CSV table of C-alpha atoms in Angstrom, one decimal:
chain,number,residue,atom,x,y,z
U,18,MET,CA,66.6,40.5,197.9
U,19,ARG,CA,65.5,38.1,194.9
U,20,LEU,CA,67.0,39.0,191.5
U,21,CYS,CA,63.6,39.8,190.1
U,22,ASP,CA,63.1,42.3,193.0
U,23,GLN,CA,66.3,44.0,192.3
U,24,GLN,CA,65.5,44.0,188.5
U,25,ASN,CA,62.2,45.5,189.2
U,26,LYS,CA,63.7,48.1,191.3
U,27,PHE,CA,66.0,49.2,188.6
U,28,MET,CA,63.2,49.3,186.2
U,29,MET,CA,61.8,51.8,188.4
U,30,CYS,CA,65.0,53.9,188.3
U,31,ILE,CA,64.8,53.6,184.3
U,32,GLY,CA,61.2,54.9,184.3
U,33,ASN,CA,62.0,57.7,186.3
U,34,SER,CA,65.1,58.6,184.1
U,35,PHE,CA,62.6,59.1,181.2
U,36,LYS,CA,60.9,62.0,183.1
U,37,MET,CA,64.1,64.0,182.7
U,38,PRO,CA,64.1,66.7,179.9
U,39,ALA,CA,64.6,65.1,176.4
U,40,ALA,CA,67.4,67.6,176.1
U,41,LYS,CA,69.3,65.6,178.8
U,42,ILE,CA,68.8,62.2,177.1
U,43,ASN,CA,70.3,61.7,173.8
U,44,SER,CA,68.8,59.1,171.4
U,45,VAL,CA,71.5,56.4,171.8
U,46,GLY,CA,71.1,56.8,175.4
U,47,ARG,CA,67.3,56.3,175.4
U,48,TRP,CA,67.5,53.2,173.1
U,49,PHE,CA,70.1,51.8,175.2
U,50,PHE,CA,67.7,52.0,178.4
U,51,ILE,CA,64.7,50.6,176.4
U,52,GLY,CA,66.8,47.6,175.3
U,53,LEU,CA,68.3,47.2,178.6
U,54,GLY,CA,64.5,47.2,180.4
U,55,MET,CA,63.1,44.9,177.6
U,56,LEU,CA,66.3,42.3,178.8
U,57,VAL,CA,65.4,42.6,182.3
U,58,MET,CA,61.6,41.9,181.6
U,59,THR,CA,62.5,39.0,179.6
U,60,SER,CA,64.8,37.7,182.4
U,61,CYS,CA,62.1,38.2,185.1
U,62,ALA,CA,59.7,36.3,183.1
U,63,ALA,CA,61.9,33.3,182.1
U,64,GLN,CA,62.8,33.1,186.0
U,65,LYS,CA,59.0,32.9,186.9
U,66,LYS,CA,58.3,30.5,184.1
U,67,ALA,CA,61.1,28.1,185.5
U,68,GLU,CA,59.6,27.8,189.0
U,69,PRO,CA,55.6,28.1,188.6
U,70,ALA,CA,53.4,28.0,191.7
U,71,THR,CA,51.6,24.9,192.0
U,72,THR,CA,49.0,24.6,194.7
U,73,GLY,CA,47.3,21.2,194.0
U,74,ASN,CA,48.2,17.8,192.8
U,75,PRO,CA,49.5,16.8,190.5
U,76,PHE,CA,52.3,19.3,191.2
U,77,ILE,CA,54.1,18.7,187.8
U,78,ARG,CA,51.5,19.6,184.9
U,79,ASP,CA,53.2,20.1,181.6
U,80,MET,CA,54.6,16.5,181.2
U,81,PHE,CA,53.6,12.9,182.4
U,82,MET,CA,56.0,11.8,185.1
U,83,ALA,CA,55.7,8.7,187.5
U,84,ASP,CA,57.5,7.0,190.4
U,85,PRO,CA,58.6,10.1,192.4
U,86,SER,CA,61.9,9.5,194.3
U,87,ALA,CA,62.0,12.3,196.6
U,88,HIS,CA,65.4,13.5,198.5
U,89,VAL,CA,66.7,16.2,200.8
U,90,TRP,CA,70.2,17.3,199.8
U,91,ALA,CA,72.6,19.6,201.6
U,92,ASP,CA,71.7,22.8,199.6
U,93,GLY,CA,68.4,22.4,201.6
U,94,ARG,CA,66.2,22.0,198.6
U,95,LEU,CA,63.9,19.0,198.2
U,96,TYR,CA,64.5,16.9,194.7
U,97,VAL,CA,62.1,14.5,193.1
U,98,TYR,CA,63.7,12.0,190.6
U,99,ALA,CA,61.0,10.5,188.2
U,100,SER,CA,60.5,8.5,185.3
U,101,HIS,CA,58.8,9.7,182.3
U,102,ASP,CA,55.8,8.4,180.4
U,103,ILE,CA,56.1,8.9,176.6
U,104,ALA,CA,52.7,9.6,174.8
U,105,PRO,CA,51.1,8.0,173.3
U,106,PRO,CA,51.9,5.1,175.7
U,107,ARG,CA,52.3,1.3,174.8
U,108,GLY,CA,51.9,0.1,178.6
U,109,CYS,CA,55.3,1.0,180.2
U,110,ASP,CA,57.5,-0.1,177.3
U,111,LEU,CA,58.1,3.4,175.9
U,112,MET,CA,59.1,5.1,179.2
U,113,ASP,CA,62.5,7.1,178.8
U,114,GLN,CA,64.2,10.5,179.6
U,115,TYR,CA,64.4,10.8,183.2
U,116,HIS,CA,63.6,14.4,184.8
U,117,VAL,CA,64.6,16.0,188.1
U,118,PHE,CA,62.3,18.7,189.8
U,119,SER,CA,63.2,20.7,192.9
U,120,THR,CA,61.7,23.0,195.4
U,121,ASP,CA,62.5,25.0,198.6
U,122,ASP,CA,58.9,25.8,199.7
U,123,MET,CA,56.7,22.8,198.2
U,124,VAL,CA,54.9,25.4,196.2
U,125,HIS,CA,57.2,26.6,193.6
U,126,TRP,CA,58.9,23.5,191.5
U,127,LYS,CA,61.8,23.9,189.2
U,128,ASP,CA,62.3,21.3,186.3
U,129,HIS,CA,66.0,20.8,186.1
U,130,GLY,CA,65.4,19.0,182.7
U,131,GLU,CA,66.6,15.7,181.5
U,132,ILE,CA,69.4,13.7,183.2
U,133,LEU,CA,69.5,10.4,181.4
U,134,ARG,CA,67.9,8.7,178.5
U,135,ALA,CA,68.2,5.0,176.9
U,136,SER,CA,70.3,5.9,174.2
U,137,GLN,CA,73.0,7.0,176.6
U,138,VAL,CA,73.0,3.5,178.2
U,139,SER,CA,75.9,1.7,176.4
U,140,TRP,CA,75.1,-1.8,177.9
U,141,GLY,CA,71.1,-1.1,177.5
U,142,ARG,CA,68.4,-2.6,175.5
U,143,PRO,CA,69.1,-1.8,171.6
U,144,GLU,CA,65.5,-0.8,171.0
U,145,GLY,CA,65.7,1.6,174.2
U,146,GLY,CA,62.5,2.3,176.3
U,147,PHE,CA,61.9,0.5,179.6
U,148,MET,CA,63.6,3.1,181.8
U,149,TRP,CA,61.4,2.4,184.9
U,150,ALA,CA,61.4,3.7,188.4
U,151,PRO,CA,64.7,5.3,189.6
U,152,ASP,CA,66.3,6.5,192.9
U,153,CYS,CA,69.2,8.8,193.9
U,154,ALA,CA,71.6,8.6,196.6
U,155,PHE,CA,74.5,10.9,197.8
U,156,LYS,CA,78.1,9.6,199.2
U,157,ASN,CA,81.6,11.4,199.4
U,158,GLY,CA,80.5,14.4,197.2
U,159,THR,CA,79.0,12.2,194.5
U,160,TYR,CA,75.3,11.6,193.6
U,161,TYR,CA,74.4,8.1,192.3
U,162,PHE,CA,71.6,7.7,190.1
U,163,TYR,CA,70.0,4.0,190.2
U,164,PHE,CA,67.8,3.2,187.2
U,165,PRO,CA,66.2,-0.3,186.1
U,166,HIS,CA,66.7,-1.1,182.3
U,167,PRO,CA,67.1,-4.3,180.3
U,168,SER,CA,70.2,-5.2,178.8
U,169,GLY,CA,68.5,-7.3,175.8
U,170,THR,CA,65.5,-7.1,173.7
U,171,GLU,CA,63.9,-10.0,175.7
U,172,TRP,CA,63.3,-7.2,178.4
U,173,ASN,CA,61.5,-9.2,181.2
U,174,THR,CA,64.6,-11.6,181.7
U,175,THR,CA,67.5,-9.0,181.3
U,176,TRP,CA,66.7,-6.4,183.8
U,177,LYS,CA,69.8,-4.6,185.2
U,178,ILE,CA,70.2,-1.8,187.8
U,179,GLY,CA,72.3,0.9,186.0
U,180,VAL,CA,74.2,3.4,187.9
U,181,ALA,CA,74.9,7.0,186.5
U,182,THR,CA,77.2,9.5,188.6
U,183,SER,CA,77.4,13.1,189.0
U,184,LYS,CA,78.8,16.1,191.0
U,185,SER,CA,75.4,17.9,190.7
U,186,PRO,CA,72.3,16.6,192.0
U,187,ALA,CA,70.3,17.6,188.9
U,188,SER,CA,72.7,17.7,186.1
U,189,GLY,CA,75.8,16.0,184.5
U,190,PHE,CA,74.9,12.4,185.2
U,191,THR,CA,77.0,9.9,183.0
U,192,SER,CA,76.3,6.3,182.8
U,193,GLN,CA,78.9,4.3,184.8
U,194,GLY,CA,77.6,0.7,183.9
U,195,TYR,CA,75.5,-1.4,186.5
U,196,ILE,CA,75.7,-3.4,189.6
U,197,LYS,CA,77.0,-6.8,188.9
U,198,GLY,CA,75.5,-10.3,190.1
U,199,LEU,CA,71.7,-9.1,190.7
U,200,GLU,CA,68.7,-11.1,189.5
U,201,PRO,CA,66.9,-9.6,186.7
U,202,LEU,CA,64.5,-7.3,189.2
U,203,ILE,CA,63.3,-3.7,189.2
U,204,ASP,CA,62.6,-0.8,191.5
U,205,PRO,CA,65.9,0.1,193.2
U,206,CYS,CA,65.8,2.0,196.5
U,207,VAL,CA,69.3,3.2,198.3
U,208,PHE,CA,69.0,4.1,201.8
U,209,VAL,CA,72.2,5.4,203.5
U,210,ASP,CA,72.0,5.0,207.2
U,211,ASP,CA,73.2,7.5,210.0
U,212,ASP,CA,76.5,5.8,210.1
U,213,GLY,CA,77.2,6.3,206.5
U,214,GLN,CA,76.4,2.6,205.5
U,215,PRO,CA,74.5,2.2,202.4
U,216,TYR,CA,71.7,-0.1,201.9
U,217,PHE,CA,70.2,-1.4,198.5
U,218,TYR,CA,66.7,-2.7,198.0
U,219,TYR,CA,64.9,-3.8,194.8
U,220,GLY,CA,62.3,-6.2,193.8
U,221,GLY,CA,59.3,-7.2,191.7
U,222,GLY,CA,56.8,-10.1,191.1
U,223,GLY,CA,56.4,-10.7,194.7
U,224,THR,CA,60.1,-10.5,195.9
U,225,CYS,CA,61.8,-8.1,197.8
U,226,LYS,CA,65.4,-8.3,198.3
U,227,GLY,CA,67.8,-6.1,200.3
U,228,GLY,CA,71.4,-6.1,201.3
U,229,LYS,CA,74.6,-3.7,201.7
U,230,LEU,CA,76.5,-1.7,199.2
U,231,LYS,CA,80.3,-1.2,199.2
U,232,ASP,CA,81.6,2.3,199.7
U,233,ASN,CA,81.9,2.7,195.8
U,234,MET,CA,78.1,2.4,195.7
U,235,MET,CA,78.3,0.2,192.7
U,236,GLU,CA,78.8,-3.2,194.3
U,237,ILE,CA,76.8,-5.4,196.8
U,238,ASP,CA,78.8,-6.2,199.9
U,239,GLY,CA,78.0,-9.7,200.7
U,240,GLU,CA,74.7,-11.5,199.7
U,241,MET,CA,71.2,-10.0,198.9
U,242,LYS,CA,68.6,-11.6,201.1
U,243,LYS,CA,64.9,-11.8,200.9
U,244,MET,CA,63.0,-9.3,203.1
U,245,GLU,CA,60.8,-11.3,205.5
U,246,GLY,CA,57.7,-10.3,207.1
U,247,LEU,CA,56.0,-8.2,204.1
U,248,GLU,CA,52.6,-9.2,203.3
U,249,ASP,CA,51.3,-9.2,199.8
U,250,PHE,CA,54.5,-7.3,198.4
U,251,HIS,CA,54.4,-6.5,194.5
U,252,GLU,CA,57.0,-3.8,193.9
U,253,ALA,CA,58.2,0.0,194.5
U,254,SER,CA,60.3,-0.7,197.7
U,255,TRP,CA,61.2,2.2,199.6
U,256,VAL,CA,63.1,2.4,203.0
U,257,HIS,CA,63.2,5.6,205.5
U,258,LYS,CA,64.1,5.9,209.2
U,259,LYS,CA,62.3,7.7,212.0
U,260,ASP,CA,63.0,7.8,215.8
U,261,GLY,CA,65.2,4.8,215.2
U,262,LEU,CA,62.7,2.5,213.4
U,263,TYR,CA,63.3,1.4,209.9
U,264,TYR,CA,60.0,1.8,207.6
U,265,LEU,CA,59.9,-0.4,204.3
U,266,SER,CA,56.8,0.9,202.1
U,267,TYR,CA,55.8,-1.0,198.9
U,268,SER,CA,52.7,-1.4,196.8
U,269,ASP,CA,50.7,-4.5,196.9
U,270,ASN,CA,49.0,-6.7,194.5
U,271,HIS,CA,45.3,-5.3,195.0
U,272,ASP,CA,42.9,-5.6,192.1
U,273,LYS,CA,39.1,-5.3,193.0
U,274,ASP,CA,36.3,-3.2,191.6
U,275,GLY,CA,38.6,-1.4,189.4
U,276,LYS,CA,41.1,-0.2,192.1
U,277,HIS,CA,44.6,-1.5,191.9
U,278,ASN,CA,47.8,-0.9,194.0
U,279,ARG,CA,47.5,0.2,197.7
U,280,MET,CA,50.6,1.3,199.5
U,281,ASN,CA,51.7,-0.7,202.4
U,282,TYR,CA,54.6,-0.6,205.1
U,283,ALA,CA,56.4,-2.8,207.6
U,284,VAL,CA,58.9,-1.7,210.3
U,285,SER,CA,62.0,-3.3,211.7
U,286,LYS,CA,64.8,-2.4,214.3
U,287,SER,CA,67.2,-3.5,211.5
U,288,PRO,CA,67.7,-2.2,208.1
U,289,LEU,CA,67.5,-5.7,206.7
U,290,GLY,CA,64.7,-6.8,208.8
U,291,PRO,CA,63.1,-9.1,209.9
U,292,TRP,CA,59.9,-6.9,209.3
U,293,GLU,CA,56.9,-6.5,210.8
U,294,TYR,CA,54.0,-5.8,208.7
U,295,LYS,CA,51.8,-2.7,209.9
U,296,GLY,CA,49.2,-2.0,207.1
U,297,ILE,CA,48.1,0.1,204.4
U,298,TYR,CA,48.9,3.7,204.2
U,299,MET,CA,47.5,4.9,201.0
U,300,GLU,CA,44.5,3.4,199.2
U,301,PRO,CA,44.6,3.1,195.2
U,302,THR,CA,44.9,6.0,193.0
U,303,ASP,CA,42.9,6.2,189.7
U,304,SER,CA,46.1,4.7,188.1
U,305,TYR,CA,46.6,1.1,187.5
U,306,THR,CA,49.8,1.5,189.7
U,307,ASN,CA,51.3,3.3,192.2
U,308,HIS,CA,54.9,3.9,193.5
U,309,GLY,CA,56.0,6.3,196.3
U,310,SER,CA,58.4,7.7,198.4
U,311,ILE,CA,58.6,9.2,202.0
U,312,VAL,CA,60.5,12.0,203.1
U,313,LYS,CA,61.0,14.8,205.9
U,314,TYR,CA,61.4,18.4,204.6
U,315,LYS,CA,61.7,21.5,206.9
U,316,GLY,CA,59.9,19.4,209.8
U,317,GLN,CA,57.0,17.9,207.9
U,318,TRP,CA,56.7,14.4,206.5
U,319,TYR,CA,55.7,13.9,203.2
U,320,SER,CA,54.3,11.1,200.8
U,321,PHE,CA,54.9,11.0,197.1
U,322,TYR,CA,53.1,9.0,194.7
U,323,HIS,CA,51.4,9.2,191.1
U,324,ASN,CA,48.1,9.1,189.6
U,325,SER,CA,46.4,9.5,186.2
U,326,LYS,CA,44.2,12.5,187.2
U,327,LEU,CA,45.4,14.5,184.1
U,328,SER,CA,45.2,12.0,181.5
U,329,HIS,CA,42.8,9.5,182.7
U,330,GLU,CA,45.0,7.0,181.0
U,331,ASP,CA,46.7,4.3,183.1
U,332,TRP,CA,50.0,4.5,181.5
U,333,LEU,CA,50.2,8.6,181.4
U,334,ARG,CA,50.6,9.3,184.9
U,335,SER,CA,51.4,12.4,186.8
U,336,ILE,CA,53.4,13.0,190.3
U,337,CYS,CA,51.8,14.1,193.4
U,338,VAL,CA,52.4,14.8,197.2
U,339,ASP,CA,50.6,15.0,200.4
U,340,LYS,CA,51.4,15.6,204.1
U,341,LEU,CA,52.0,12.3,206.0
U,342,TYR,CA,51.4,11.9,209.7
U,343,TYR,CA,52.4,9.4,212.5
U,344,ASN,CA,50.3,8.2,215.4
U,345,LYS,CA,52.2,8.3,218.7
U,346,ASP,CA,53.2,4.7,218.6
U,347,GLY,CA,55.0,5.1,215.3
U,348,THR,CA,52.3,3.7,212.9
U,349,ILE,CA,51.5,6.0,209.7
U,350,LYS,CA,48.2,7.5,209.7
U,351,THR,CA,46.4,6.9,206.3
U,352,VAL,CA,47.2,9.6,203.8
U,353,ILE,CA,44.3,11.2,201.8
U,354,GLN,CA,44.9,12.1,198.5
U,355,THR,CA,44.0,15.7,197.9
U,356,PRO,CA,43.6,17.8,194.9
U,357,PRO,CA,45.2,20.8,196.9
U,358,LEU,CA,48.3,20.4,199.2
U,359,LYS,CA,46.8,20.5,202.8
U,360,ASP,CA,46.5,19.1,206.0
U,361,SER,CA,43.9,16.2,205.3
U,362,VAL,CA,44.1,12.9,207.0
U,363,THR,CA,42.4,10.2,208.8
U,364,ASN,CA,43.6,7.7,211.8
């Protein structure tokens, strides 16, 4: 029985108690029950507010979030780690204050609150901002949160990939430094294979690179190498695995008739390629950018992405999700961006 169900049942008992003769309930007892009843109702209201039912896209509507990185952890919930567009925007310069959201039914979403901001990153850009698309991974009892952030005022040449850790998937993250020896690129993605080996990917400006991570999840094991076989790579690399095949998805440089990034993908029998380009699985949204993730939850595959449906402003984005399907040959069917979350795909 849910907590609120138990509380509502208790409220019925309280109500029944007031049907007793007044002589059997003294004034102190009466006020005690009334006060307790108000507390119970407040608790129920707070619980329902924490996880509102959302039946359409975007599924988070009370703040502007982008770059959804979705993961399913051992507690059975699906978690989304997202960047935060600050209003009024100044391009992507002011992005800050990462949030985490989770669900156990793809309808009720809980905002776990802010987990990290620029002012908590000791090595970061003095002026703050520029907390762009993140990712998260789990290994050996620890959650590792990866985020791109510049270390200097000259942001475009000083990008680092920071790492924060926690024993909880949605709170208690502490900045631990950054991965040494990387180029100034963005959009980290960490994929942990079935054998426990973690892989790290990042990129931007037409370059996507990948390599192994050491078991400490904060050092590159060997050299990073360019991911070969991708066509028109822009940014937003994401790796998932299905039926023994590795999929690397990303956004392209499409810019035509007011439409921008499309989501593309390539496949490989190895987590580091070479990759075979397969095509586009999502057409442009109404936003200048797109950045997505693909994850399986309770037997169904999902495509997460962002658009600008709420703001109609390129840099005030909102996170969305739709079901994703595969053809029998392993290729991905085109995802249709739907207002409600429903089965709506085309070949």
